[in-house]
């Protein structure tokens, strides 16, 4: 129960919902709210929270959202949800997808920018109701890990099969990396790539290393003129719990104001200062120790260039382990969210 100076909030029936995505994204018709609506403290039940939500001030709204989140974070995962996810993962594996199970080391927040009743969303499977990471995000992480390893931007431990190159301008590595990434995607062959990037690399760059870099990238991730060999599927949570976290911005009015207001507003209202009231924002995350199944399929896993053979399947696994453990995935990575333990010797099964 969440008590405010205007209302009393009671929530029922969350245990009866069998799909958490419906509970989270279609919350309005699923929750019964009891509020005190007059001075005599007479109570009325409303099946639709939106009426109550729009009639109250911002303080009450935030308290209502906080109470709802704190309630639904204890949603009990149903055996049917686990069974369906296990069945889905097995279907992928029957179609020659490899599975990599890893455990979250801290909170995971994927999809914070999605539209939500709570302002901050969470990526949930619309059929199974479980947390998942879109395959596009998984591929993007693997690709970024590969590029930053090639140019030694981050201190990865493994990935010895990846060639090492140096940028001429190492003071702005990401700006240069964006140019190289664009050239990789748009080039029709190695000669075209070489012509586009040679001015970005140090003069003594070995042509063999650059060639290996190009063909590895092309086979792993594809280009505009070539289909890559690797298919990255969505990564599904097989064991998980939810956790409510909080952001507490102090300068909301400053960020929401226009530049001229910041300059001309009297009394310094729109200046950055400690006199502003903090605005606590509660949002839902996946708690640490959640187990995710990362699924990928490699067509023709042996990469061969001038007699040198590379196991692409092993390389993809290493890219995911290194990227997820060092860089993380999802939102708020700078605050420590989204990283996974590199080794998961005894992961829980679905």
C-alpha positions as MATLAB code, in Angstrom:
seq = 'XXXXXXXXXXXXXXXXXXXXXXXXXXXXXXXXXXXXXXXXXXXXXXXXXXXXXXXXXXXXXXXXXXXXXXXXXXXXXXXXXXXXXXXXXXXXXXXXXXXXXXXXXXXXXXXXXXXXXXXXXXXXXXXXXXXXXXXXXXXXXXXXXXXXXXXXXXXXXXXXXXXXXXXXXXXXXXXXXXXXXXXXXXXXXXXXXXXXXXXXXXXXXXXXXXXXXXXXXXXXXXXXXXXXXXXXXXXXXXXXXXXXXXXXXXXXXXXXXXXXXXXXXXXXXXXXXXXXXXXXXXXXXXXXXXXXXXXXXXXXXXXXXXXXXXXXXXXXXXXXXXXXXXXXXXXXXXXXXXXXXXXXXXXXXX';
ca = [
       0.000    0.000    0.000;
       1.221    3.494   -0.856;
      -0.287    6.325    1.216;
      -0.180    9.922    0.087;
      -1.848   13.039    1.421;
      -4.635   12.612   -1.120;
      -5.122    8.938   -1.746;
      -4.594    5.356   -0.717;
      -3.469    2.902   -3.346;
      -4.112   -0.841   -3.128;
      -3.192   -3.289   -5.840;
      -4.684   -6.713   -6.404;
      -4.513   -9.559   -8.865;
      -0.923   -9.338  -10.160;
      -0.477  -13.031   -9.368;
      -3.311  -13.880  -11.748;
      -1.594  -12.392  -14.797;
       0.224  -15.092  -16.767;
       2.201  -12.820  -19.089;
       4.361  -10.134  -17.528;
       4.511   -8.117  -20.751;
       0.729   -7.712  -20.566;
       0.958   -6.692  -16.930;
       3.703   -4.143  -17.577;
       2.620   -2.719  -20.928;
      -1.168   -3.042  -20.545;
      -1.301   -2.202  -16.867;
      -4.302    0.089  -16.916;
      -7.124   -2.464  -17.248;
      -5.313   -5.108  -15.173;
      -5.027   -3.245  -11.875;
      -7.810   -2.338   -9.448;
      -7.088    0.920   -7.648;
      -8.861    2.019   -4.498;
      -8.623    5.727   -3.767;
      -9.983    8.155   -1.197;
     -11.734   10.752   -3.312;
     -13.420   13.132   -0.880;
     -12.890   14.811    2.464;
     -14.965   12.195    4.282;
     -12.481    9.510    3.187;
     -15.135    7.609    1.283;
     -13.470    4.970   -0.857;
     -14.361    3.914   -4.344;
     -12.765    1.262   -6.481;
     -11.827    2.058  -10.043;
     -10.853   -0.568  -12.530;
      -9.025    1.911  -14.726;
      -6.055    3.666  -13.160;
      -5.862    6.354  -15.863;
      -8.731    8.355  -14.363;
      -7.004    8.484  -11.014;
      -3.612    9.092  -12.565;
      -4.618   12.145  -14.586;
      -6.582   13.789  -11.773;
      -3.699   13.991   -9.318;
      -0.636   16.229   -9.116;
       2.900   15.200  -10.080;
       3.887   14.197   -6.545;
       0.982   11.795   -6.259;
       1.599   10.447   -9.761;
       5.204    9.594   -8.928;
       4.161    7.878   -5.711;
       1.534    5.864   -7.547;
       4.034    4.703  -10.163;
       6.548    3.849   -7.462;
       3.977    1.761   -5.597;
       2.955   -0.083   -8.759;
       6.527   -0.892   -9.716;
       7.453   -2.063   -6.232;
       4.450   -4.354   -6.317;
       4.958   -5.902   -9.742;
       8.717   -6.416   -9.304;
       7.826   -9.409   -7.158;
       5.873  -10.979   -9.974;
       6.380  -14.712   -9.676;
       7.708  -16.246  -12.886;
       5.311  -18.938  -14.037;
       6.452  -22.460  -14.880;
       4.604  -22.141  -18.174;
       6.719  -19.123  -19.121;
       9.903  -21.077  -18.430;
       8.638  -24.089  -20.335;
       7.790  -22.021  -23.402;
      11.152  -20.250  -23.402;
      12.980  -23.557  -23.012;
      10.968  -24.939  -25.913;
      11.807  -21.863  -28.013;
      15.530  -22.164  -27.288;
      15.467  -25.859  -28.144;
      13.773  -25.069  -31.445;
      16.603  -22.715  -32.338;
      19.171  -25.362  -31.409;
      17.388  -27.955  -33.543;
      17.896  -25.541  -36.441;
      21.680  -25.505  -35.960;
      21.877  -22.442  -33.717;
      24.559  -22.463  -31.034;
      23.693  -21.413  -27.493;
      25.862  -19.377  -25.133;
      24.530  -19.049  -21.578;
      25.772  -16.116  -19.522;
      24.731  -14.575  -16.219;
      24.195  -10.864  -15.562;
      26.660   -9.296  -13.153;
      24.444   -6.320  -12.343;
      21.084   -4.835  -13.333;
      20.114   -5.009  -17.002;
      18.047   -2.215  -18.574;
      17.207   -2.887  -22.231;
      14.541   -0.690  -23.820;
      14.435    2.204  -21.351;
      13.375    4.509  -24.174;
      10.340    2.459  -25.156;
       6.926    4.078  -24.584;
       5.587    3.059  -21.194;
       3.021    3.943  -18.583;
       6.023    4.416  -16.276;
       7.874    6.724  -18.731;
      10.773    4.231  -18.905;
      10.159    0.960  -20.699;
      11.680   -2.518  -20.613;
      12.061   -4.928  -23.525;
       9.695   -7.844  -22.922;
       8.652  -10.524  -25.374;
       5.093   -9.719  -26.448;
       4.126  -13.416  -26.661;
       6.048  -15.047  -23.832;
       6.227  -12.047  -21.497;
       9.888  -12.659  -20.644;
      12.848  -10.249  -20.795;
      14.938  -10.534  -23.933;
      17.676   -8.695  -25.839;
      16.917   -8.047  -29.543;
      19.186   -9.831  -32.010;
      20.059   -6.494  -33.616;
      21.507   -5.318  -30.287;
      23.484   -8.539  -29.887;
      24.903   -8.184  -33.403;
      25.709   -4.522  -32.796;
      27.653   -5.389  -29.651;
      29.622   -8.150  -31.417;
      30.406   -5.795  -34.293;
      31.525   -2.967  -32.016;
      33.662   -5.387  -29.998;
      35.329   -6.624  -33.189;
      36.138   -3.111  -34.453;
      37.440   -1.815  -31.132;
      39.597   -4.920  -30.687;
      41.141   -4.524  -34.147;
      42.188   -0.958  -33.316;
      43.116   -1.682  -29.671;
      40.646    0.815  -28.208;
      39.581   -1.382  -25.293;
      41.731   -3.877  -23.332;
      40.080   -7.177  -24.286;
      41.771  -10.298  -22.942;
      41.047  -12.759  -25.746;
      40.282  -12.496  -29.458;
      43.781  -13.454  -30.556;
      42.489  -14.375  -34.024;
      41.538  -10.762  -34.725;
      44.208   -8.748  -36.588;
      45.714   -5.651  -34.999;
      45.763   -2.307  -36.829;
      46.597    1.272  -35.845;
      44.817    4.516  -36.588;
      46.820    7.520  -37.726;
      44.711    9.806  -35.521;
      44.495    7.967  -32.183;
      43.273   11.054  -30.321;
      39.780   10.720  -31.843;
      39.440    6.953  -32.299;
      35.647    6.741  -32.470;
      35.408    9.488  -35.075;
      37.916    7.604  -37.224;
      36.250    4.290  -36.494;
      32.942    5.624  -37.835;
      34.634    6.449  -41.139;
      36.176    2.968  -41.365;
      32.881    1.311  -40.507;
      31.150    3.254  -43.278;
      33.876    2.283  -45.747;
      33.586   -1.390  -44.764;
      29.847   -1.463  -45.373;
      29.923    0.425  -48.679;
      33.022   -1.095  -50.333;
      32.369   -3.735  -52.982;
      35.803   -5.355  -52.653;
      39.051   -5.118  -50.736;
      40.717   -2.822  -53.254;
      37.953   -0.245  -52.844;
      38.203   -0.447  -49.050;
      41.978   -0.058  -49.166;
      41.656    3.082  -51.245;
      39.127    4.586  -48.804;
      40.917    3.850  -45.515;
      44.638    3.999  -46.312;
      44.801    7.670  -45.286;
      43.220    6.826  -41.919;
      45.801    4.192  -40.959;
      49.486    4.460  -40.103;
      51.746    4.302  -43.142;
      53.368    0.946  -42.340;
      50.051   -0.937  -42.021;
      50.618   -4.535  -43.241;
      48.426   -5.219  -46.264;
      47.883   -8.799  -45.055;
      46.433   -7.647  -41.704;
      44.125   -5.143  -43.407;
      42.981   -7.813  -45.855;
      42.228  -10.263  -43.050;
      40.326   -7.525  -41.218;
      38.166   -6.836  -44.263;
      37.285  -10.433  -45.049;
      36.619  -11.315  -41.401;
      34.290   -8.340  -41.038;
      32.507   -9.157  -44.288;
      31.937  -12.807  -43.347;
      30.903  -12.040  -39.779;
      28.584   -9.070  -40.277;
      28.028   -8.596  -43.996;
      28.115   -5.478  -46.151;
      25.749   -3.775  -48.584;
      26.908   -6.122  -51.338;
      27.616   -9.307  -49.361;
      25.513  -11.394  -46.982;
      27.368  -12.301  -43.790;
      27.617  -15.872  -42.552;
      26.366  -15.246  -39.007;
      22.729  -14.979  -37.923;
      22.234  -13.388  -34.489;
      18.948  -14.343  -32.833;
      17.279  -12.663  -29.872;
      18.796  -13.529  -26.481;
      16.178  -14.859  -24.052;
      16.170  -14.821  -20.248;
      15.718  -18.345  -18.914;
      16.080  -17.470  -15.193;
      15.356  -13.952  -13.959;
      13.925  -11.643  -11.327;
      12.912   -8.006  -11.620;
      14.312   -5.103   -9.625;
      13.118   -1.522   -9.237;
      15.859    1.083   -9.566;
      15.849    4.846   -9.336;
      17.194    7.864  -11.209;
      17.208   11.091   -9.237;
      17.816   14.121  -11.505;
      18.198   17.426   -9.671;
      18.045   19.840  -12.592;
      14.873   18.860  -14.436;
      13.700   22.431  -15.048;
      17.098   23.362  -16.451;
      17.135   20.486  -18.940;
      13.547   21.144  -20.005;
      14.059   24.882  -20.510;
      15.180   26.685  -23.658;
      18.570   28.351  -23.874;
      17.111   31.859  -23.776;
      15.183   30.995  -20.601;
      18.392   29.880  -18.936;
      19.965   33.247  -19.734;
      17.051   35.590  -19.000;
      14.987   33.909  -16.279;
      15.021   35.974  -13.116;
      16.058   34.560   -9.746;
      18.149   31.885  -11.417;
      15.327   29.372  -11.565;
      16.713   27.670  -14.644;
      20.332   27.651  -13.545;
      22.061   24.468  -12.457;
      22.082   24.610   -8.679;
      21.522   22.544   -5.541;
      18.394   24.500   -4.629;
      16.249   22.536   -7.109;
      14.179   19.692   -5.727;
      15.253   16.247   -6.933;
      12.796   14.339   -9.079;
      12.986   10.618   -8.291;
      12.187    8.469  -11.323;
      11.590    4.777  -10.647;
      12.089    2.235  -13.412;
      12.129   -1.529  -13.797;
      15.248   -3.576  -14.557;
      16.258   -7.226  -14.725;
      18.118   -8.057  -11.521;
      21.649   -9.461  -11.377;
      22.238  -13.240  -11.649;
      19.680  -13.546  -14.447;
      20.650  -16.203  -17.026;
      20.339  -15.377  -20.731;
      20.653  -17.714  -23.702;
      22.484  -16.037  -26.587;
      21.735  -17.806  -29.871;
      23.640  -17.549  -33.125;
      24.092  -19.599  -36.282;
      27.260  -19.640  -38.372;
      27.045  -20.861  -41.949;
      30.316  -22.456  -43.114;
      32.134  -21.773  -39.829;
      35.662  -22.247  -41.197;
      37.150  -19.011  -42.555;
      40.185  -19.511  -44.769;
      42.378  -16.737  -46.161;
      45.602  -17.658  -47.956;
      46.013  -20.851  -45.986;
      45.168  -19.356  -42.570;
      42.085  -20.921  -41.002;
      39.855  -19.242  -38.423;
      36.933  -20.859  -36.609;
      34.158  -18.267  -37.006;
      31.893  -20.064  -34.541;
      34.512  -19.819  -31.804;
      35.257  -16.216  -32.758;
      31.581  -15.198  -32.401;
      31.461  -16.807  -28.947;
      34.581  -14.903  -27.899;
      33.224  -11.622  -29.284;
      30.048  -12.007  -27.223;
      31.885  -12.999  -24.046;
      34.405  -10.181  -24.289;
      31.857   -7.561  -25.311;
      29.258   -8.481  -22.713;
      31.775   -8.709  -19.877;
      33.720   -5.519  -20.627;
      31.312   -3.226  -22.487;
      27.882   -4.474  -21.438;
      24.614   -4.086  -23.310;
      21.449   -2.019  -22.937;
      21.014    1.348  -21.213;
      23.027    3.108  -18.494;
      26.205    1.134  -19.178;
      28.220    4.083  -17.876;
      26.612    3.456  -14.475;
      27.590   -0.210  -14.455;
      24.419   -1.684  -15.955;
      24.274   -4.460  -18.518;
      27.528   -6.365  -18.011;
      27.686  -10.155  -17.897;
      30.038  -12.567  -16.186;
      32.455  -13.918  -18.768;
      32.485  -17.440  -17.375;
      29.277  -19.110  -16.277;
      30.413  -22.565  -15.215;
      27.158  -23.724  -13.691;
      24.352  -21.632  -15.203;
      20.816  -22.401  -14.156;
      18.809  -24.177  -16.769;
      15.475  -22.961  -18.087;
];
